[in-house]
Tab-separated table of C-alpha atoms in Angstrom:
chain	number	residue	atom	x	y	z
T	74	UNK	CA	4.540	-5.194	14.276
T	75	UNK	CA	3.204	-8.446	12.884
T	76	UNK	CA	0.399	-10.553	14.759
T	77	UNK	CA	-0.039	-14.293	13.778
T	78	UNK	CA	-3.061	-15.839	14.644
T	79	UNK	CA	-2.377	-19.486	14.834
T	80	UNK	CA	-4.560	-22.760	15.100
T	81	UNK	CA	-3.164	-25.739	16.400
T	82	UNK	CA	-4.862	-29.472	16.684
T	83	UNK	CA	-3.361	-32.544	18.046
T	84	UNK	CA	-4.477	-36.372	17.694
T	85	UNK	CA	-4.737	-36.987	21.510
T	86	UNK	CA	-6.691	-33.593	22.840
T	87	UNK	CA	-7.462	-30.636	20.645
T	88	UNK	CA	-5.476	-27.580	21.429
T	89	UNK	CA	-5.984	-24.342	20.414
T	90	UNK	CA	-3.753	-21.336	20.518
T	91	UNK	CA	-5.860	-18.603	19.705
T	92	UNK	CA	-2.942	-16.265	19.689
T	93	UNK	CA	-1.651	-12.772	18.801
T	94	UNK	CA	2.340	-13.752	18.406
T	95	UNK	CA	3.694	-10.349	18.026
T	96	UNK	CA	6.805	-10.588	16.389
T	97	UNK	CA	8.730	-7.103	16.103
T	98	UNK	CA	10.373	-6.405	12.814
T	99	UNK	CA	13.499	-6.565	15.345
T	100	UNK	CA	15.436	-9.673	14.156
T	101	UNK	CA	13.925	-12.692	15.588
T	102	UNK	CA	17.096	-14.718	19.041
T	103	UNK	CA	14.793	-17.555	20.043
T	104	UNK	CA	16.534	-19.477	23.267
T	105	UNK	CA	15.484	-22.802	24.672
T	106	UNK	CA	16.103	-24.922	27.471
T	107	UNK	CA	15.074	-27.952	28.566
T	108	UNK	CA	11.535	-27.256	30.498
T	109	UNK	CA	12.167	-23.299	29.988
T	110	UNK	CA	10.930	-21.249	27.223
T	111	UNK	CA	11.108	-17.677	27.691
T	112	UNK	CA	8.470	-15.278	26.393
T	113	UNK	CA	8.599	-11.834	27.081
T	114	UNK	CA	4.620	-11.634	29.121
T	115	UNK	CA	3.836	-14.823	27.607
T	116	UNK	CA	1.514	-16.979	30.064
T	117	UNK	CA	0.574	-20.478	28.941
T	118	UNK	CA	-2.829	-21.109	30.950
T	119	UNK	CA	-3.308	-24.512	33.199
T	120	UNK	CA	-6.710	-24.699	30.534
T	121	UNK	CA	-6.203	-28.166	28.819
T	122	UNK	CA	-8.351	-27.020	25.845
T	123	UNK	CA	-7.153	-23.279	25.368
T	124	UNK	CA	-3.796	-21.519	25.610
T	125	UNK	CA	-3.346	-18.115	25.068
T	126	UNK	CA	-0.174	-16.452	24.071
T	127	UNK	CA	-1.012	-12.718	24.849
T	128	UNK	CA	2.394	-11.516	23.552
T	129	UNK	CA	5.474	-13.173	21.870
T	130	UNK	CA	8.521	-10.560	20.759
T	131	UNK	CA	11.644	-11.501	19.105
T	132	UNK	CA	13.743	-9.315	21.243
T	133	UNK	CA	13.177	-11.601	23.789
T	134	UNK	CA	13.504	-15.141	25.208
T	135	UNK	CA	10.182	-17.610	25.494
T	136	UNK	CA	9.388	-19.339	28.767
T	137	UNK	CA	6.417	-21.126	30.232
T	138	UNK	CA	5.527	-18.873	33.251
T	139	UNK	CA	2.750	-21.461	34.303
T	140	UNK	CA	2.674	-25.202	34.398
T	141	UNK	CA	0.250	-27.315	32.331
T	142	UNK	CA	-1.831	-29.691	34.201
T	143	UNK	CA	-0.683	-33.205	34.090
T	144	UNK	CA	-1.867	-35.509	31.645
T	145	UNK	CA	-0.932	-34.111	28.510
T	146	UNK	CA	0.351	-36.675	26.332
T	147	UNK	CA	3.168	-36.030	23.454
T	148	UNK	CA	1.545	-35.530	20.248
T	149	UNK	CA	2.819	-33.803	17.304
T	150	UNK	CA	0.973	-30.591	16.358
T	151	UNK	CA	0.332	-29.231	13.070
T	152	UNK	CA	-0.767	-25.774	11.421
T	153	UNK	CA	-3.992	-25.388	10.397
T	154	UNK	CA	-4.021	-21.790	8.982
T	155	UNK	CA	-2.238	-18.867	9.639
T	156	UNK	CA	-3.250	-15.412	9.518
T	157	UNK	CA	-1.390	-12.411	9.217
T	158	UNK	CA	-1.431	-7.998	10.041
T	159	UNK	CA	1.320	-5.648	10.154
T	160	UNK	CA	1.077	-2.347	12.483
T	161	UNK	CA	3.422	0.215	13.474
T	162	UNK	CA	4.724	-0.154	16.963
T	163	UNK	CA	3.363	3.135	18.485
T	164	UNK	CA	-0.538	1.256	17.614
T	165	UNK	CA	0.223	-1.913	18.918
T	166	UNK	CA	-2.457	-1.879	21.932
T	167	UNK	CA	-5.118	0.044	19.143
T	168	UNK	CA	-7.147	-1.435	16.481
T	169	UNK	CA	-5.782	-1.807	13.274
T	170	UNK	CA	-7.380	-1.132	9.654
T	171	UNK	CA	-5.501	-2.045	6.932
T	172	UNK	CA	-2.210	-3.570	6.367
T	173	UNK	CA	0.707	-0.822	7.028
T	174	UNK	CA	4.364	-1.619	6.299
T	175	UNK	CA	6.538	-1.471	9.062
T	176	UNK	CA	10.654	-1.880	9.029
T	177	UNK	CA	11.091	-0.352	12.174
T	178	UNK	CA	14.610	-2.520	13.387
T	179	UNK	CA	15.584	-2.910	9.534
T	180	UNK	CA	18.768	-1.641	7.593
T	181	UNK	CA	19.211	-1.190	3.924
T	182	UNK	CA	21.720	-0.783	1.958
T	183	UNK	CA	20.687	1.077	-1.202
T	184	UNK	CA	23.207	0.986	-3.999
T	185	UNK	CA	23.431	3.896	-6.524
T	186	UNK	CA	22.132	7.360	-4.969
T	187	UNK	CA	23.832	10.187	-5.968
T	188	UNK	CA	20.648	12.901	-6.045
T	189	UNK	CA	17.786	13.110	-4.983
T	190	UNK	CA	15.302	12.341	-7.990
T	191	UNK	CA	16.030	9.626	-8.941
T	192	UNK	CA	14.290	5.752	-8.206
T	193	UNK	CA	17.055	4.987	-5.539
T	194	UNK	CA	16.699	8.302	-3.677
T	195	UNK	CA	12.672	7.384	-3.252
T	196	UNK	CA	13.329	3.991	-2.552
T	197	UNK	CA	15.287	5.124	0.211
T	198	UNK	CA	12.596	7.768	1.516
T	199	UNK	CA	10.199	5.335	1.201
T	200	UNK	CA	12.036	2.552	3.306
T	201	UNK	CA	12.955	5.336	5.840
T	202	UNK	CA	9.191	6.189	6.333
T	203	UNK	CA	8.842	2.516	6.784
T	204	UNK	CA	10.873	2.882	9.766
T	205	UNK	CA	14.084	1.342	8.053
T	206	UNK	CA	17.762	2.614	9.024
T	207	UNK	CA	19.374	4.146	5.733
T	208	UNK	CA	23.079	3.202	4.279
T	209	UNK	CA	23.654	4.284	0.807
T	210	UNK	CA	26.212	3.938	-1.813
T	211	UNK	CA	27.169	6.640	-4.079
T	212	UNK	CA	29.397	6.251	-7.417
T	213	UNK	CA	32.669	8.179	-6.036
T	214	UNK	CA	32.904	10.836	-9.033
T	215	UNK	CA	29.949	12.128	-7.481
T	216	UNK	CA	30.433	11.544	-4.024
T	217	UNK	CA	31.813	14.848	-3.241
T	218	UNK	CA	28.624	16.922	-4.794
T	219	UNK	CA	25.859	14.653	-3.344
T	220	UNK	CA	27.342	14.618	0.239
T	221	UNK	CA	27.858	18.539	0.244
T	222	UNK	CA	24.158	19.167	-1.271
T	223	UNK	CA	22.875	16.282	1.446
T	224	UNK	CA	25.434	18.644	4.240
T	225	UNK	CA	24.237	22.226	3.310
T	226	UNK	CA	20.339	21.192	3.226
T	227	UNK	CA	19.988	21.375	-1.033
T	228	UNK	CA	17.723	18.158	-0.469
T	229	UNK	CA	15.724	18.722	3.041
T	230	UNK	CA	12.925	19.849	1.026
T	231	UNK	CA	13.432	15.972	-0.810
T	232	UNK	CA	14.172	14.619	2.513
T	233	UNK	CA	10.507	15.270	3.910
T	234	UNK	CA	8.705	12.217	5.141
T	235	UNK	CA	4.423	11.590	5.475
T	236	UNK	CA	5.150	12.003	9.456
T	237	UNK	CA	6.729	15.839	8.537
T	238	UNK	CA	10.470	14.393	9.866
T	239	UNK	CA	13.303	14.076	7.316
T	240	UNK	CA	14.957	11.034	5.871
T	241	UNK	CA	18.238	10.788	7.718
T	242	UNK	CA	20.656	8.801	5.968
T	243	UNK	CA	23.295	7.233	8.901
T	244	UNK	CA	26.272	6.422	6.322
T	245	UNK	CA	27.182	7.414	2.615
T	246	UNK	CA	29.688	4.963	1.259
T	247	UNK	CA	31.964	5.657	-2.069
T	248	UNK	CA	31.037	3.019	-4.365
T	249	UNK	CA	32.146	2.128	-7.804
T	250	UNK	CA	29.937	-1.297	-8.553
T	251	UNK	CA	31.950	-2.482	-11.880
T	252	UNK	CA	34.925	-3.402	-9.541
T	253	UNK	CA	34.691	-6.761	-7.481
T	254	UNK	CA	37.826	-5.826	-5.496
T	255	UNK	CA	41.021	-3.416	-5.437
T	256	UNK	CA	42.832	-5.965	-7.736
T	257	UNK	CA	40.596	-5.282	-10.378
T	258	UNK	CA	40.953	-1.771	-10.701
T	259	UNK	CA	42.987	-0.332	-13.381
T	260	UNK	CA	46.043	1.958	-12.586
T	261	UNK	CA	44.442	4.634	-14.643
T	262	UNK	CA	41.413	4.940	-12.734
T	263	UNK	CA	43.259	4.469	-9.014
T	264	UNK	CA	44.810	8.012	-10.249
T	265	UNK	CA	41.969	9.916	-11.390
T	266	UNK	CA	41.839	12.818	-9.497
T	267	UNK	CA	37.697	12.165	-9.334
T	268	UNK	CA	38.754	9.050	-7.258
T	269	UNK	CA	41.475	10.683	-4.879
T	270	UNK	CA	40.558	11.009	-1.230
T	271	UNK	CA	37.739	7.748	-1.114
T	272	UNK	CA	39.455	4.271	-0.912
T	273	UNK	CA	37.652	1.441	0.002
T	274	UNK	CA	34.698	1.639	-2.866
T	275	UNK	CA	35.006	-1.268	-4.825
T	276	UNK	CA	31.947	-3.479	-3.907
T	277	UNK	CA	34.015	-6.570	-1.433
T	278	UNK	CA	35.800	-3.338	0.092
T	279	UNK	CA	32.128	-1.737	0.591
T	280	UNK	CA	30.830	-5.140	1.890
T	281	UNK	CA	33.445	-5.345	4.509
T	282	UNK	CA	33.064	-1.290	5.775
T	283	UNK	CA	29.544	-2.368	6.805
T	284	UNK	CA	29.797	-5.420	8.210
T	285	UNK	CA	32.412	-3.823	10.621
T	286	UNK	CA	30.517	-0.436	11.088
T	287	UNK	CA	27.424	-1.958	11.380
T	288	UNK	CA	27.499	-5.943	11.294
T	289	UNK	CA	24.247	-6.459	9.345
T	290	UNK	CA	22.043	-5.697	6.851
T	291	UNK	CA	17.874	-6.695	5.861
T	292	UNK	CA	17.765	-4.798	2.803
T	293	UNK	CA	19.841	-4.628	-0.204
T	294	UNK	CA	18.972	-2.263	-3.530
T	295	UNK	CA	20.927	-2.385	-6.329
T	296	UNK	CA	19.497	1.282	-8.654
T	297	UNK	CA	22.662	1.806	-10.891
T	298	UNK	CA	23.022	1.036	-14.709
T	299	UNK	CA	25.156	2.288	-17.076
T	300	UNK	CA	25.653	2.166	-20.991
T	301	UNK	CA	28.465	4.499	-22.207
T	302	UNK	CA	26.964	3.894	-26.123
T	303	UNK	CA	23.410	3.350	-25.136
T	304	UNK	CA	22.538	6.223	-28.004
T	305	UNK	CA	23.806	3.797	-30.721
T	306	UNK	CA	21.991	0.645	-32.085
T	307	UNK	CA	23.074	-2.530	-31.270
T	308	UNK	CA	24.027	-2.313	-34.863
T	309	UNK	CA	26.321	-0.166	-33.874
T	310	UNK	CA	27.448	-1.022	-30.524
T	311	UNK	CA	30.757	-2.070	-29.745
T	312	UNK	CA	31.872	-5.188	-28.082
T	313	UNK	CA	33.932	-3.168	-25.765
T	314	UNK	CA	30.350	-0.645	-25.011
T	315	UNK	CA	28.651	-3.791	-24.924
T	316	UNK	CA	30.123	-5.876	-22.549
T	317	UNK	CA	30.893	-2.945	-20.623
T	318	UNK	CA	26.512	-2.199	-20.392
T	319	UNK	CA	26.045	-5.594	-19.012
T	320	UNK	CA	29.213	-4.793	-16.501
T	321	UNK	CA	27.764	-2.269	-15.038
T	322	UNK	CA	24.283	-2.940	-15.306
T	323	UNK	CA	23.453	-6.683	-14.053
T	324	UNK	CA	26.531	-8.201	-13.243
T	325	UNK	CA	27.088	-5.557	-10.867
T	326	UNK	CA	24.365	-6.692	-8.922
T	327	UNK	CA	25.284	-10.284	-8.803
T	328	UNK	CA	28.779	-9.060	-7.328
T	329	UNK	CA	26.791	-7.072	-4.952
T	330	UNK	CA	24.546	-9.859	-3.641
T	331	UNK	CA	27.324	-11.907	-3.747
T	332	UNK	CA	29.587	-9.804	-1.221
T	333	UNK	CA	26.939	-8.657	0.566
T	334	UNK	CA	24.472	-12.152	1.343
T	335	UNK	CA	27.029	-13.105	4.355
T	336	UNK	CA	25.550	-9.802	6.301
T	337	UNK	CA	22.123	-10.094	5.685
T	338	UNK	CA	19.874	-11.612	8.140
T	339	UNK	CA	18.647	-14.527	6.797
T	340	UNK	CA	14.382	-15.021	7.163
T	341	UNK	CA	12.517	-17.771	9.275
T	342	UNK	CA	9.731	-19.626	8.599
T	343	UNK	CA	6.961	-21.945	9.304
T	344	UNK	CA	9.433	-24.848	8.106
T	345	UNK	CA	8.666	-26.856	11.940
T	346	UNK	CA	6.530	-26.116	14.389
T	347	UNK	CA	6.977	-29.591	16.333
T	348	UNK	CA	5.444	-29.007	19.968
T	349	UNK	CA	5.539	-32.079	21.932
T	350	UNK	CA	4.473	-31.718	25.246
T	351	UNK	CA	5.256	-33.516	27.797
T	352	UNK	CA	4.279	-32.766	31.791
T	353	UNK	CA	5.936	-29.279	31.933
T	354	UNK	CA	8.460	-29.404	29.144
T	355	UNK	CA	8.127	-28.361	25.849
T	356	UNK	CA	10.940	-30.920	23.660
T	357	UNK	CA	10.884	-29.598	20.316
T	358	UNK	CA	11.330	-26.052	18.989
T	359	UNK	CA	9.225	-23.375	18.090
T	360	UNK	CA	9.975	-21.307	14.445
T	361	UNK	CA	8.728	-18.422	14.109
T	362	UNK	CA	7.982	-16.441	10.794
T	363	UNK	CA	9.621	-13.529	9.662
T	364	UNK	CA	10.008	-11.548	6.348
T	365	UNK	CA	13.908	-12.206	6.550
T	366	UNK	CA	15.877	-10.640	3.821
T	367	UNK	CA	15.282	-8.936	0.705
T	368	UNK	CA	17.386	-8.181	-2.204
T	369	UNK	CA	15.825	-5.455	-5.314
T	370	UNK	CA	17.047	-4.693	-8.441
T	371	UNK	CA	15.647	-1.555	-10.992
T	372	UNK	CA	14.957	-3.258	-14.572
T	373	UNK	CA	13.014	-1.916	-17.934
T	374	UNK	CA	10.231	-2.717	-20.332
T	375	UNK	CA	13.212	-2.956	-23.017
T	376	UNK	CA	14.498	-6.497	-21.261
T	377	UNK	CA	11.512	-7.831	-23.504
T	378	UNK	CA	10.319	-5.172	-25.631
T	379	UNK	CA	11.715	-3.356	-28.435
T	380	UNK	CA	12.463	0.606	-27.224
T	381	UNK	CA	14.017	2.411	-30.674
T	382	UNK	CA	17.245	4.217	-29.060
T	383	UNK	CA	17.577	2.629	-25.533
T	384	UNK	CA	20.383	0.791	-27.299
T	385	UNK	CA	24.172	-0.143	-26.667
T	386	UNK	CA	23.768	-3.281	-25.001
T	387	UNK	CA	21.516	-1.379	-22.243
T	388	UNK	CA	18.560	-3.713	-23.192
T	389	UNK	CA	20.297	-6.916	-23.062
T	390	UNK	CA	21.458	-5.728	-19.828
T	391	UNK	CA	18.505	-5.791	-18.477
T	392	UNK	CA	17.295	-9.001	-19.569
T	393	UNK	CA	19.944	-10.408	-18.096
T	394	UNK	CA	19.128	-8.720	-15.211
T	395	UNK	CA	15.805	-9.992	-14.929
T	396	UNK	CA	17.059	-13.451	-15.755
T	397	UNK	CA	19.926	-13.235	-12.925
T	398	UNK	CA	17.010	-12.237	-10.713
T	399	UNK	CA	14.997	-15.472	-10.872
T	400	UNK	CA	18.445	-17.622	-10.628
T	401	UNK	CA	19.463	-15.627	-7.824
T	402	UNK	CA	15.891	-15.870	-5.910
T	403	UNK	CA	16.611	-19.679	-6.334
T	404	UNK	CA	20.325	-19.758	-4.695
T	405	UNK	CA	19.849	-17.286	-2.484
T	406	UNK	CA	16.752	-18.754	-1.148
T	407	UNK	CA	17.824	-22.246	-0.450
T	408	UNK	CA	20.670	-20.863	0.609
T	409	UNK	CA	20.306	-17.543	3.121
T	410	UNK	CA	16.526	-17.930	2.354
T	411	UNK	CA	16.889	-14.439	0.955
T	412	UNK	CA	13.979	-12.871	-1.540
T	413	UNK	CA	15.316	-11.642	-4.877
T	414	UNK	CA	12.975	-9.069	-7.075
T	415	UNK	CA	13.205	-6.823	-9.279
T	416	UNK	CA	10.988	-4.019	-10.253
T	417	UNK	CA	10.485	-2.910	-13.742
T	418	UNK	CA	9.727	0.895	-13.159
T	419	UNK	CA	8.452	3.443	-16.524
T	420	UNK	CA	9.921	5.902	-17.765
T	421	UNK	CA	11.495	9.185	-14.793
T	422	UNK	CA	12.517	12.231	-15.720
T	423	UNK	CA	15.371	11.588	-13.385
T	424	UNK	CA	18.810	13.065	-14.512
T	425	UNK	CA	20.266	9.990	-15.593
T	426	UNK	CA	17.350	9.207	-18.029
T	427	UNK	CA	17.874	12.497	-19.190
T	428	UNK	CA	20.980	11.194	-20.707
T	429	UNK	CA	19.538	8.438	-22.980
T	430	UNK	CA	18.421	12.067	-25.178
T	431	UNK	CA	14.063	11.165	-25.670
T	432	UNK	CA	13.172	10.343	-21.882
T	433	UNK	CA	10.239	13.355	-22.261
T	434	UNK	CA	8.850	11.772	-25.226
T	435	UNK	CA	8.633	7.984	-23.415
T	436	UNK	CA	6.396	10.120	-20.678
T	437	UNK	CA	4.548	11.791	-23.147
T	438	UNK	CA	3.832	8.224	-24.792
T	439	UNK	CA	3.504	6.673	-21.699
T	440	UNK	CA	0.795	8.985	-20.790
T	441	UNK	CA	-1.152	8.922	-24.047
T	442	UNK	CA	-0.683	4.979	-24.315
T	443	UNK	CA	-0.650	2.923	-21.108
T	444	UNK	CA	-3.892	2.096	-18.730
T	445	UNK	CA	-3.647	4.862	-16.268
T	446	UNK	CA	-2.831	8.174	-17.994
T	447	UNK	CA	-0.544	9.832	-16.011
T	448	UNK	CA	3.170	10.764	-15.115
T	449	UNK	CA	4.576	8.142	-12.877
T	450	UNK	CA	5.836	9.164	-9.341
T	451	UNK	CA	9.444	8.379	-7.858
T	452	UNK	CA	7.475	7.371	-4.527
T	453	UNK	CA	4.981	4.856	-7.090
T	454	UNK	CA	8.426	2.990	-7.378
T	455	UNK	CA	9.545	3.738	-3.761
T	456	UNK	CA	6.515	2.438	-1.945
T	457	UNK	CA	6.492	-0.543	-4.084
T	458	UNK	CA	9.787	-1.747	-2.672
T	459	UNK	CA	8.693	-0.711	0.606
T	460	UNK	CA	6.211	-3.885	0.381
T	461	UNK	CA	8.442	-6.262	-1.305
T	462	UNK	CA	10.702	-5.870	1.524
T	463	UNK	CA	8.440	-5.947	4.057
T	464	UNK	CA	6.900	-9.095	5.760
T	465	UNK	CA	3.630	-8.856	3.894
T	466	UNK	CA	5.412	-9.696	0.546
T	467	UNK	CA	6.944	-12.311	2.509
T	468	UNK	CA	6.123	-15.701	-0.043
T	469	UNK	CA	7.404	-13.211	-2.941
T	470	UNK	CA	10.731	-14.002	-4.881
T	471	UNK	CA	12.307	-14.352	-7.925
T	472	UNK	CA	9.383	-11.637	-9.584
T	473	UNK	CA	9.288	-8.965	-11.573
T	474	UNK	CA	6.666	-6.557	-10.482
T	475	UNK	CA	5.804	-3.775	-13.112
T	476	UNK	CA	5.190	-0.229	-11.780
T	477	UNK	CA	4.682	1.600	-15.122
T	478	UNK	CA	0.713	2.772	-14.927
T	479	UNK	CA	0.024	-1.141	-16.749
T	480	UNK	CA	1.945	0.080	-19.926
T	481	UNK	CA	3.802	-3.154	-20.034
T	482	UNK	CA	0.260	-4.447	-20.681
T	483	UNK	CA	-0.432	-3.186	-23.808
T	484	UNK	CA	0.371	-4.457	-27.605
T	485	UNK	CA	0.066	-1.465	-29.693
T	486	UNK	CA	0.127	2.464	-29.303
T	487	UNK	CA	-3.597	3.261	-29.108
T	488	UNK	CA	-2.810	7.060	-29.467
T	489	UNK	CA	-1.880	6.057	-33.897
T	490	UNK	CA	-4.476	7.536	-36.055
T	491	UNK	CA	-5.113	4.397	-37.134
T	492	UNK	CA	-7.850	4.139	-34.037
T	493	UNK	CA	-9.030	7.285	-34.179
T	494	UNK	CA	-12.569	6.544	-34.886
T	495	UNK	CA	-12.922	4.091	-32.152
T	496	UNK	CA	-13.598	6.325	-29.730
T	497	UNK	CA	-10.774	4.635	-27.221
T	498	UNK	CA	-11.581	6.554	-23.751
T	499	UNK	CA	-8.853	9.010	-23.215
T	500	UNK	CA	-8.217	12.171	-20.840
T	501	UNK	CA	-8.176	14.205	-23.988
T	502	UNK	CA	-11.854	13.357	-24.398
């Protein structure tokens, strides 16, 4: 739930609307009619100096319920500041400390799950104990194994939420994110016998399956990458391995946004609150804010730093990624006025890191080397996406928010024993 406490002046008579405009994370159907405005138990008081909007929900219409007392002239009104707290529905009539994220009436879409230890699978959880609704997309090889392991219970203990329920997961979708569409697919991989039995998985055919299963989405996560040669140099790379890194990796995610902005719901905002009042109508509309939709990509320290063996095109990948995120924060904003960000997460012992051959030794280094000495969690990463897409991250887009214990921060490996007589504070110590 989100409260907005809003002041309000106008040139003839000063009004004030001391308000708490609860606004469920529901998407927002605002009606109007001439001289009617519904509002769930909204009561507009006969008090020329004070109105008082107890409670304003999305869910429903607004409508004046009492009439004003004559005399008010029109007058355009204007914000004067704006202040705003998120609560979970079940506190709503209860005092709130702090600023909890709550998705409850959200869906995401998270693209790129195929077990459950990875940045995707605790993005998921993390939305989920947000109160989000859970669609995922899972490469097809390995559809078959991760929706068995999800069916017999191999990942229940995973599953477990902070409220002691377990993520549930409403739809896994095959998904293979380096094909726009079915004409681009090659013969040779619409015979592989890893790809018989799925259809519909290349990323227009995906978009369509949920917009007709479930019409809409708020959330969209793009956590694949691939780079078949990322254990060779660039040096070394080949421009088939290369162009195939940056396939998978970032232009994937532009295809995905692509197919996928028509379903999200697009956010509101403050852009015109023109109130002119006149005897018992109200004339102009009312918009009301809302986080509106979010779009999150995974990226890596090596988009701008050198990292000795994350090669074959992977980091160039990701700097394009991270470049493709502020362009896309820019046309997807004027556009569907969705938020584009990316997170740049450290290093995961997740089992596709494990692949790149040293991810133990980035920990270790990590760990000896960055601000905060110690392993970074899944749910670090999770939670962090849980408040970009939530409506307190609401003015943030086209960012790239490090979650790597402030290792991105630093210039030089303190653990060399070149510093060790300066006595650097350490957990060794």
């Amino acid at each position: 739930m989100v409260h907005f406490q809003i002041t309000l002046s106008t040139k003839q008579n000063p009004l004030t609307v001391a308000s708490s405009l609860q606004i469920m994370a529901a998407r927002p159907r605002l009606s109007f009619s001439p001289g009617v405005v519904k509002a769930g138990a909204a009561i507009l008081c006969s008090n020329p100096k004070t109105v008082l909007w107890p409670k304003l929900t999305s869910s429903c219409n607004i409508s004046y319920l009492n009439p004003f007392r004559h005399g008010f002239r029109s007058s355009t009104v204007k914000f004067i500041k704006v202040v705003t707290k998120a609560m979970s529905e079940s506190n709503e009539n209860k005092p709130v400390s702090g600023l909890p994220i709550d998705l409850k009436g959200k869906r995401a879409f998270i693209a790129g799950v195929a077990d459950d230890n990875g940045y995707g699978w605790a993005i998921a959880k993390s939305l989920a104990a947000s109160g989000a609704e859970i669609l995922v997309g899972t490469w097809v090889p390995a559809l078959n194994i991760f929706e068995t392991s999800l069916r017999r219970g191999k990942f229940d203990e995973s599953r477990l939420l902070p409220d002691g329920s377990l993520m549930e997961i409403t739809k896994v979708y095959p998904l293979d994110a380096i094909f726009d569409n079915l004409d681009d697919v090659p013969e040779d991989i619409k015979t592989n016998k890893r790809y018989a039995g799925s259809s519909k998985w290349t990323v227009q055919e995906v978009a369509e399956s949920v917009k007709q299963d479930f019409g809409s989405i708020d959330i969209l996560v793009h956590s694949l990458a691939n780079g078949a040669e990322v254990s060779k140099p660039l040096l070394e790379t080949s421009r088939k391995g290369y162009l195939a890194a940056l396939s998978a990796s970032s232009y994937s995610y532009v295809s995905l946004l692509k197919h996928f902005l028509p379903l999200m719901n697009p956010g509101m905002s403050f852009f015109n609150l023109g109130l002119s009042f006149c005897s018992l109508h109200l004339l102009n509309s009312c918009t009301i804010a809302d986080a509106g939709g979010s779009s999150i990509s995974l990226t890596y320290i090596a988009s701008e730093r050198i990292i000795p063996g994350y090669g074959g095109g992977m980091s160039s990948a990701k700097a394009a990624l991270e470049s493709d995120t502020r362009v896309l924060a820019f046309e997807a904003g004027r556009k569907h006025k969705i938020r584009v960000n990316a997170i740049s997460a450290g290093p995961l012992r997740s089992r596709a890191a494990k692949a790149i051959g040293f991810i133990d030794m980035m920990i270790e280094y990590s760990k000896a080397n960055a601000p905060l000495q110690k392993e970074l969690s899944a749910d670090e990463v999770g939670n962090t996406a849980a408040f970009l897409a939530s409506p307190l991250a609401s003015a943030i887009t086209g960012a790239v928010i490090y979650v790597d214990n402030g290792l991105n921060a630093m210039g030089i490996g303190v653990d060399s024993p070149i510093f060790k007589d300066l006595n650097i504070p350490s957990d060794k110590h």
